């Protein structure tokens, strides 16, 4: 519902963020002028490489973007205006210790790689 979303964006005082609509690099271009930002989901975008390319394109188009997939996505968070990284807080069976939100700030562990360790 691209046209309807663009209409809503023109009239909304709140930013409109693309979520399930956006999965791969070509979707970023389609989101231009329709959404204020994008929510990049690593598992749906095929991983960090595609998410990175999506982030670069979104920045070039003047869009802000967010990432979701917790510690791996947090590696890209310094490039973001908003980061939707709370997925681990919504499950009770998280098997890893990694990125945390401390006082509203993304905090990465001081460990090699993505910084995650199994619990």
Short mmCIF file of C-alpha atoms in Angstrom, two decimals:
data_model
loop_
_atom_site.label_atom_id
_atom_site.label_comp_id
_atom_site.label_asym_id
_atom_site.label_seq_id
_atom_site.Cartn_x
_atom_site.Cartn_y
_atom_site.Cartn_z
CA UNK A 1 0.00 0.00 0.00
CA UNK A 2 2.70 2.41 -1.11
CA UNK A 3 0.35 5.23 -2.18
CA UNK A 4 -1.66 5.02 1.02
CA UNK A 5 1.47 5.05 3.17
CA UNK A 6 2.87 8.07 1.28
CA UNK A 7 -0.46 9.86 1.85
CA UNK A 8 -0.30 9.07 5.58
CA UNK A 9 3.33 10.20 5.82
CA UNK A 10 2.47 13.60 4.31
CA UNK A 11 -0.11 14.14 7.04
CA UNK A 12 1.50 12.47 10.07
CA UNK A 13 3.39 14.41 12.74
CA UNK A 14 5.13 11.14 13.64
CA UNK A 15 7.83 9.45 11.55
CA UNK A 16 6.64 6.47 9.50
CA UNK A 17 9.13 3.58 9.54
CA UNK A 18 9.15 0.73 6.99
CA UNK A 19 9.12 -2.63 8.71
CA UNK A 20 7.94 -5.86 7.06
CA UNK A 21 7.77 -4.09 3.67
CA UNK A 22 11.54 -3.80 3.62
CA UNK A 23 13.70 -6.89 3.19
CA UNK A 24 16.37 -6.38 0.52
CA UNK A 25 18.39 -3.65 -1.18
CA UNK A 26 15.85 -2.86 -3.96
CA UNK A 27 13.20 -2.23 -1.29
CA UNK A 28 15.22 0.71 0.08
CA UNK A 29 14.82 2.65 -3.18
CA UNK A 30 11.09 1.83 -3.24
CA UNK A 31 10.81 3.22 0.33
CA UNK A 32 12.21 6.63 -0.64
CA UNK A 33 9.61 9.35 -0.14
CA UNK A 34 7.18 6.85 1.37
CA UNK A 35 8.83 6.25 4.74
CA UNK A 36 10.92 8.41 7.07
CA UNK A 37 13.10 5.48 8.03
CA UNK A 38 13.62 1.79 7.54
CA UNK A 39 13.90 -1.19 9.88
CA UNK A 40 16.59 -3.55 8.62
CA UNK A 41 16.14 -7.10 9.82
CA UNK A 42 19.32 -9.10 9.42
CA UNK A 43 17.66 -12.48 9.07
CA UNK A 44 15.36 -11.23 6.30
CA UNK A 45 18.01 -9.20 4.50
CA UNK A 46 20.38 -12.21 4.34
CA UNK A 47 22.88 -10.82 6.84
CA UNK A 48 25.33 -8.05 7.65
CA UNK A 49 26.63 -7.52 4.10
CA UNK A 50 23.21 -6.78 2.61
CA UNK A 51 22.19 -4.81 5.72
CA UNK A 52 25.32 -2.69 5.33
CA UNK A 53 24.52 -2.02 1.66
CA UNK A 54 20.94 -1.15 2.59
CA UNK A 55 22.23 1.27 5.24
CA UNK A 56 24.59 2.99 2.78
CA UNK A 57 21.82 3.39 0.18
CA UNK A 58 19.34 4.68 2.77
CA UNK A 59 21.87 7.28 3.92
CA UNK A 60 22.54 8.33 0.32
CA UNK A 61 18.78 8.81 -0.14
CA UNK A 62 18.62 10.96 2.97
CA UNK A 63 16.72 8.37 5.00
CA UNK A 64 17.30 7.27 8.54
CA UNK A 65 17.30 3.59 9.29
CA UNK A 66 17.14 1.13 12.11
CA UNK A 67 18.42 -2.39 12.49
CA UNK A 68 17.02 -5.40 14.24
CA UNK A 69 18.83 -8.64 15.18
CA UNK A 70 20.38 -7.53 18.40
CA UNK A 71 24.15 -7.91 18.82
CA UNK A 72 25.00 -8.39 15.15
CA UNK A 73 22.84 -5.46 14.12
CA UNK A 74 24.25 -3.38 16.97
CA UNK A 75 27.55 -3.38 15.06
CA UNK A 76 25.84 -1.06 12.56
CA UNK A 77 24.06 1.05 15.17
CA UNK A 78 26.63 3.89 15.19
CA UNK A 79 25.37 4.67 11.64
CA UNK A 80 21.73 4.86 12.78
CA UNK A 81 19.50 7.61 14.06
CA UNK A 82 17.15 5.07 15.63
CA UNK A 83 17.90 1.45 16.46
CA UNK A 84 15.20 -1.16 17.07
CA UNK A 85 17.30 -3.65 18.99
CA UNK A 86 14.95 -4.97 21.64
CA UNK A 87 14.16 -8.38 20.13
CA UNK A 88 16.11 -10.19 22.84
CA UNK A 89 13.97 -8.51 25.50
CA UNK A 90 10.82 -10.00 24.00
CA UNK A 91 11.78 -13.66 24.46
CA UNK A 92 12.23 -15.76 27.59
CA UNK A 93 14.60 -18.34 26.10
CA UNK A 94 17.51 -16.20 24.92
CA UNK A 95 20.51 -18.51 24.63
CA UNK A 96 23.18 -15.79 24.37
CA UNK A 97 24.64 -12.88 26.29
CA UNK A 98 25.55 -9.93 24.10
CA UNK A 99 24.38 -6.39 23.41
CA UNK A 100 22.43 -4.73 26.20
CA UNK A 101 20.37 -1.57 26.55
CA UNK A 102 21.69 0.40 29.55
CA UNK A 103 19.93 3.64 30.47
CA UNK A 104 18.51 3.82 26.94
CA UNK A 105 21.90 3.35 25.26
CA UNK A 106 23.12 0.41 23.21
CA UNK A 107 26.04 -1.15 25.03
CA UNK A 108 28.28 -3.66 23.28
CA UNK A 109 30.31 -6.12 25.35
CA UNK A 110 34.09 -5.83 25.28
CA UNK A 111 34.59 -9.23 23.66
CA UNK A 112 35.91 -10.33 20.25
CA UNK A 113 33.71 -10.62 17.18
CA UNK A 114 30.05 -9.81 17.72
CA UNK A 115 30.64 -9.98 21.47
CA UNK A 116 28.15 -12.75 22.11
CA UNK A 117 28.71 -15.78 24.31
CA UNK A 118 26.40 -18.74 24.91
CA UNK A 119 24.59 -18.85 28.24
#
